[in-house]
PDB file of C-alpha atoms in Angstrom:
ATOM      1  CA  MET A   1      -6.737 -20.625  12.119  1.00  0.00           C
ATOM      2  CA  ASP A   2      -6.753 -16.813  12.347  1.00  0.00           C
ATOM      3  CA  TYR A   3      -5.738 -16.970   8.468  1.00  0.00           C
ATOM      4  CA  PHE A   4      -8.091 -18.544   5.388  1.00  0.00           C
ATOM      5  CA  VAL A   5      -6.547 -20.988   3.291  1.00  0.00           C
ATOM      6  CA  HIS A   6      -9.053 -22.726   0.094  1.00  0.00           C
ATOM      7  CA  PRO A   7      -9.767 -26.284   0.157  1.00  0.00           C
ATOM      8  CA  THR A   8      -7.233 -25.957  -2.783  1.00  0.00           C
ATOM      9  CA  ALA A   9      -4.473 -24.889  -2.437  1.00  0.00           C
ATOM     10  CA  ILE A  10      -1.356 -25.962  -0.348  1.00  0.00           C
ATOM     11  CA  CYS A  11       0.878 -24.666   2.338  1.00  0.00           C
ATOM     12  CA  GLU A  12       2.986 -26.685   3.469  1.00  0.00           C
ATOM     13  CA  GLU A  13       3.578 -27.092   7.431  1.00  0.00           C
ATOM     14  CA  GLY A  14       5.979 -24.814   8.585  1.00  0.00           C
ATOM     15  CA  ALA A  15       5.071 -21.363   6.463  1.00  0.00           C
ATOM     16  CA  LYS A  16       3.971 -19.335   9.145  1.00  0.00           C
ATOM     17  CA  ILE A  17       1.165 -17.200   7.526  1.00  0.00           C
ATOM     18  CA  GLY A  18      -0.288 -13.942   9.615  1.00  0.00           C
ATOM     19  CA  LYS A  19      -3.501 -12.933  10.661  1.00  0.00           C
ATOM     20  CA  ASN A  20      -6.333 -13.232   8.068  1.00  0.00           C
ATOM     21  CA  THR A  21      -4.197 -13.275   4.701  1.00  0.00           C
ATOM     22  CA  LYS A  22      -6.024 -15.089   2.287  1.00  0.00           C
ATOM     23  CA  ILE A  23      -4.490 -18.144   0.295  1.00  0.00           C
ATOM     24  CA  TRP A  24      -6.715 -18.587  -2.679  1.00  0.00           C
ATOM     25  CA  HIS A  25      -6.759 -21.462  -5.072  1.00  0.00           C
ATOM     26  CA  PHE A  26      -4.505 -23.395  -6.093  1.00  0.00           C
ATOM     27  CA  ALA A  27      -1.270 -21.227  -4.631  1.00  0.00           C
ATOM     28  CA  HIS A  28       1.867 -22.980  -3.062  1.00  0.00           C
ATOM     29  CA  VAL A  29       2.524 -21.448   0.056  1.00  0.00           C
ATOM     30  CA  ARG A  30       6.381 -23.850   0.718  1.00  0.00           C
ATOM     31  CA  SER A  31       7.316 -24.522   4.339  1.00  0.00           C
ATOM     32  CA  GLY A  32       9.881 -22.352   5.636  1.00  0.00           C
ATOM     33  CA  SER A  33       8.260 -19.126   4.147  1.00  0.00           C
ATOM     34  CA  LYS A  34       6.841 -16.051   5.975  1.00  0.00           C
ATOM     35  CA  LEU A  35       3.690 -14.089   4.946  1.00  0.00           C
ATOM     36  CA  GLY A  36       2.766 -11.350   7.105  1.00  0.00           C
ATOM     37  CA  ALA A  37      -0.924 -10.166   8.340  1.00  0.00           C
ATOM     38  CA  ASN A  38      -3.684  -9.312   5.850  1.00  0.00           C
ATOM     39  CA  CYS A  39      -1.672 -10.596   2.630  1.00  0.00           C
ATOM     40  CA  ILE A  40      -3.597 -11.709  -0.224  1.00  0.00           C
ATOM     41  CA  VAL A  41      -2.270 -14.599  -2.246  1.00  0.00           C
ATOM     42  CA  GLY A  42      -4.410 -15.221  -5.308  1.00  0.00           C
ATOM     43  CA  LYS A  43      -4.826 -18.349  -7.630  1.00  0.00           C
ATOM     44  CA  ASP A  44      -1.500 -19.542  -9.030  1.00  0.00           C
ATOM     45  CA  VAL A  45       0.798 -17.684  -6.352  1.00  0.00           C
ATOM     46  CA  TYR A  46       3.863 -20.091  -5.384  1.00  0.00           C
ATOM     47  CA  ILE A  47       5.770 -18.711  -2.245  1.00  0.00           C
ATOM     48  CA  ASP A  48       8.586 -20.481  -1.916  1.00  0.00           C
ATOM     49  CA  SER A  49      11.001 -21.625   1.231  1.00  0.00           C
ATOM     50  CA  GLY A  50      12.307 -18.858   2.045  1.00  0.00           C
ATOM     51  CA  ALA A  51      10.590 -15.712   0.480  1.00  0.00           C
ATOM     52  CA  VAL A  52       9.550 -13.219   3.896  1.00  0.00           C
ATOM     53  CA  ILE A  53       6.712 -11.209   3.076  1.00  0.00           C
ATOM     54  CA  GLY A  54       5.869  -7.970   5.321  1.00  0.00           C
ATOM     55  CA  ASP A  55       2.312  -7.220   5.743  1.00  0.00           C
ATOM     56  CA  LYS A  56      -0.562  -5.755   3.987  1.00  0.00           C
ATOM     57  CA  CYS A  57       0.889  -6.905   0.482  1.00  0.00           C
ATOM     58  CA  LYS A  58      -1.602  -8.314  -2.303  1.00  0.00           C
ATOM     59  CA  PHE A  59       0.137 -10.544  -4.591  1.00  0.00           C
ATOM     60  CA  GLN A  60      -1.870 -11.058  -8.129  1.00  0.00           C
ATOM     61  CA  ASN A  61      -2.453 -14.568 -10.057  1.00  0.00           C
ATOM     62  CA  ASN A  62       0.690 -16.614 -10.795  1.00  0.00           C
ATOM     63  CA  VAL A  63       2.735 -14.729  -9.783  1.00  0.00           C
ATOM     64  CA  ASN A  64       6.288 -16.533  -8.470  1.00  0.00           C
ATOM     65  CA  VAL A  65       8.476 -15.647  -5.529  1.00  0.00           C
ATOM     66  CA  TYR A  66      11.736 -17.523  -4.752  1.00  0.00           C
ATOM     67  CA  ASN A  67      13.589 -18.383  -2.334  1.00  0.00           C
ATOM     68  CA  GLY A  68      15.743 -14.785  -1.447  1.00  0.00           C
ATOM     69  CA  VAL A  69      12.936 -12.471  -1.901  1.00  0.00           C
ATOM     70  CA  ILE A  70      12.602 -10.399   1.111  1.00  0.00           C
ATOM     71  CA  ILE A  71       8.442  -7.901   0.720  1.00  0.00           C
ATOM     72  CA  GLY A  72       8.501  -5.246   2.631  1.00  0.00           C
ATOM     73  CA  ASN A  73       4.351  -3.961   3.774  1.00  0.00           C
ATOM     74  CA  ASN A  74       2.490  -2.593   1.906  1.00  0.00           C
ATOM     75  CA  VAL A  75       3.256  -4.112  -1.703  1.00  0.00           C
ATOM     76  CA  PHE A  76       1.156  -5.071  -4.732  1.00  0.00           C
ATOM     77  CA  VAL A  77       3.367  -7.169  -7.515  1.00  0.00           C
ATOM     78  CA  GLY A  78       0.778  -7.411 -10.892  1.00  0.00           C
ATOM     79  CA  PRO A  79      -0.689 -11.008 -12.125  1.00  0.00           C
ATOM     80  CA  ASN A  80       2.792 -13.205 -13.395  1.00  0.00           C
ATOM     81  CA  ALA A  81       5.357 -10.991 -12.159  1.00  0.00           C
ATOM     82  CA  THR A  82       8.047 -13.344 -11.166  1.00  0.00           C
ATOM     83  CA  PHE A  83      11.353 -13.373  -8.686  1.00  0.00           C
ATOM     84  CA  THR A  84      14.017 -14.936  -9.944  1.00  0.00           C
ATOM     85  CA  ASN A  85      16.696 -15.760  -7.862  1.00  0.00           C
ATOM     86  CA  ASP A  86      19.726 -17.061  -9.515  1.00  0.00           C
ATOM     87  CA  LEU A  87      21.715 -15.026 -11.418  1.00  0.00           C
ATOM     88  CA  TYR A  88      23.137 -18.093 -13.607  1.00  0.00           C
ATOM     89  CA  PRO A  89      20.583 -20.611 -13.658  1.00  0.00           C
ATOM     90  CA  ARG A  90      21.549 -23.738 -13.929  1.00  0.00           C
ATOM     91  CA  ALA A  91      19.436 -26.979 -14.329  1.00  0.00           C
ATOM     92  CA  GLU A  92      21.924 -29.087 -12.179  1.00  0.00           C
ATOM     93  CA  HIS A  93      24.419 -29.212  -9.454  1.00  0.00           C
ATOM     94  CA  TRP A  94      22.168 -26.241  -7.718  1.00  0.00           C
ATOM     95  CA  ASP A  95      23.426 -25.036  -4.226  1.00  0.00           C
ATOM     96  CA  ASP A  96      22.036 -22.502  -1.879  1.00  0.00           C
ATOM     97  CA  SER A  97      25.791 -20.829  -2.434  1.00  0.00           C
ATOM     98  CA  ARG A  98      24.543 -19.269  -6.067  1.00  0.00           C
ATOM     99  CA  LEU A  99      20.955 -17.872  -4.320  1.00  0.00           C
ATOM    100  CA  THR A 100      21.435 -14.659  -5.165  1.00  0.00           C
ATOM    101  CA  LYS A 101      18.774 -12.146  -2.355  1.00  0.00           C
ATOM    102  CA  THR A 102      16.368  -8.849  -3.877  1.00  0.00           C
ATOM    103  CA  ILE A 103      14.587  -7.035  -1.605  1.00  0.00           C
ATOM    104  CA  VAL A 104      11.469  -5.203  -2.001  1.00  0.00           C
ATOM    105  CA  GLU A 105      11.276  -1.990   0.104  1.00  0.00           C
ATOM    106  CA  ASP A 106       7.353  -0.458   1.647  1.00  0.00           C
ATOM    107  CA  GLY A 107       4.399   0.161  -0.973  1.00  0.00           C
ATOM    108  CA  VAL A 108       6.811  -0.810  -4.540  1.00  0.00           C
ATOM    109  CA  SER A 109       3.445  -1.833  -6.850  1.00  0.00           C
ATOM    110  CA  ILE A 110       4.785  -4.165  -9.699  1.00  0.00           C
ATOM    111  CA  GLY A 111       2.580  -4.447 -13.334  1.00  0.00           C
ATOM    112  CA  ALA A 112       1.753  -7.629 -14.279  1.00  0.00           C
ATOM    113  CA  SER A 113       3.998  -9.805 -16.013  1.00  0.00           C
ATOM    114  CA  ALA A 114       6.945  -7.983 -14.711  1.00  0.00           C
ATOM    115  CA  VAL A 115      10.581  -9.819 -14.403  1.00  0.00           C
ATOM    116  CA  ILE A 116      12.522  -8.990 -10.976  1.00  0.00           C
ATOM    117  CA  VAL A 117      16.324  -9.940 -12.180  1.00  0.00           C
ATOM    118  CA  CYS A 118      17.746 -10.858  -8.416  1.00  0.00           C
ATOM    119  CA  GLY A 119      20.180  -8.803  -6.711  1.00  0.00           C
ATOM    120  CA  ILE A 120      18.663  -5.854  -7.130  1.00  0.00           C
ATOM    121  CA  THR A 121      16.520  -3.413  -5.151  1.00  0.00           C
ATOM    122  CA  LEU A 122      12.984  -2.020  -5.605  1.00  0.00           C
ATOM    123  CA  GLY A 123      12.940   1.258  -3.603  1.00  0.00           C
ATOM    124  CA  GLU A 124      10.371   2.177  -0.921  1.00  0.00           C
ATOM    125  CA  TYR A 125       7.198   4.115  -3.219  1.00  0.00           C
ATOM    126  CA  CYS A 126       8.637   2.828  -7.054  1.00  0.00           C
ATOM    127  CA  VAL A 127       5.828   1.925  -9.648  1.00  0.00           C
ATOM    128  CA  VAL A 128       7.705  -1.175 -12.440  1.00  0.00           C
ATOM    129  CA  GLY A 129       5.268  -0.450 -15.859  1.00  0.00           C
ATOM    130  CA  ALA A 130       3.958  -3.382 -16.769  1.00  0.00           C
ATOM    131  CA  GLY A 131       6.103  -6.324 -18.495  1.00  0.00           C
ATOM    132  CA  ALA A 132       9.115  -4.869 -17.358  1.00  0.00           C
ATOM    133  CA  VAL A 133      12.811  -6.334 -17.374  1.00  0.00           C
ATOM    134  CA  VAL A 134      14.403  -5.639 -14.213  1.00  0.00           C
ATOM    135  CA  THR A 135      17.943  -6.146 -13.817  1.00  0.00           C
ATOM    136  CA  LYS A 136      19.062  -2.389 -12.148  1.00  0.00           C
ATOM    137  CA  ASP A 137      18.663  -0.930  -7.610  1.00  0.00           C
ATOM    138  CA  VAL A 138      15.171   1.116  -8.256  1.00  0.00           C
ATOM    139  CA  PRO A 139      16.020   4.527  -7.005  1.00  0.00           C
ATOM    140  CA  PRO A 140      12.387   5.169  -4.386  1.00  0.00           C
ATOM    141  CA  TYR A 141       9.166   7.227  -6.065  1.00  0.00           C
ATOM    142  CA  SER A 142      10.960   6.352  -9.325  1.00  0.00           C
ATOM    143  CA  LEU A 143       8.162   5.307 -12.614  1.00  0.00           C
ATOM    144  CA  VAL A 144      10.326   2.041 -14.429  1.00  0.00           C
ATOM    145  CA  VAL A 145       8.812   0.939 -17.673  1.00  0.00           C
ATOM    146  CA  GLY A 146      10.952  -1.174 -20.775  1.00  0.00           C
ATOM    147  CA  ASN A 147      13.927  -3.961 -21.457  1.00  0.00           C
ATOM    148  CA  PRO A 148      15.588  -3.272 -19.466  1.00  0.00           C
ATOM    149  CA  ALA A 149      13.744  -1.193 -17.845  1.00  0.00           C
ATOM    150  CA  LYS A 150      14.771   2.678 -17.203  1.00  0.00           C
ATOM    151  CA  VAL A 151      13.251   5.774 -15.266  1.00  0.00           C
ATOM    152  CA  ILE A 152      11.211   7.608 -17.143  1.00  0.00           C
ATOM    153  CA  LYS A 153       9.121   9.907 -13.662  1.00  0.00           C
ATOM    154  CA  LYS A 154       8.914  10.068 -10.578  1.00  0.00           C
ATOM    155  CA  VAL A 155       6.267   9.207  -9.160  1.00  0.00           C
ATOM    156  CA  GLY A 156       4.006  10.108  -4.918  1.00  0.00           C
ATOM    157  CA  LYS A 157       3.168   7.875  -2.136  1.00  0.00           C
ATOM    158  CA  ASP A 158      -0.209   7.239  -4.325  1.00  0.00           C
ATOM    159  CA  GLY A 159       2.035   5.963  -7.333  1.00  0.00           C
ATOM    160  CA  LEU A 160       0.904   8.772  -9.062  1.00  0.00           C
ATOM    161  CA  PRO A 161       3.322  11.008 -11.532  1.00  0.00           C
ATOM    162  CA  ILE A 162       5.044  14.316 -10.235  1.00  0.00           C
ATOM    163  CA  LYS A 163       3.974  16.998 -12.307  1.00  0.00           C
ATOM    164  CA  ASP A 164       6.832  18.984 -13.444  1.00  0.00           C
ATOM    165  CA  ASN A 165       6.487  22.857 -12.089  1.00  0.00           C
TER     166      ASN A 165
END
């Protein structure tokens, strides 16, 4: 095994986990998920079957990544962030036709307790502020905050605001 799984974590048979990835306390990685190389999966993170995650991603504690979420490379996800996959969830009558995909492009940073509502794309190197509720596509290199999330600034590849000229 060329990755690390903490003894309390659950990695189901059939999960694909990349080289040098570390999966920490009480995390649960489902069969059918794909997790790239050199990732860090924090305490109590849940990665559902069908979730696809690129290389060098970092998930802080208590993050939920559900089926239909596709995450690029070098993505940071802060603690308690949640991705959804059904716009009209019900306790009964789930079928895969209700699954709504979400795309997170390379270099995105998602703040603590953000909610990413399904069916959107987070553009490359955008930043989602802590607690934001994202309901629409976010353009690349944008900073969004609030509920619903709105673009307030442009950011560079480093995530820092670009100063006005």
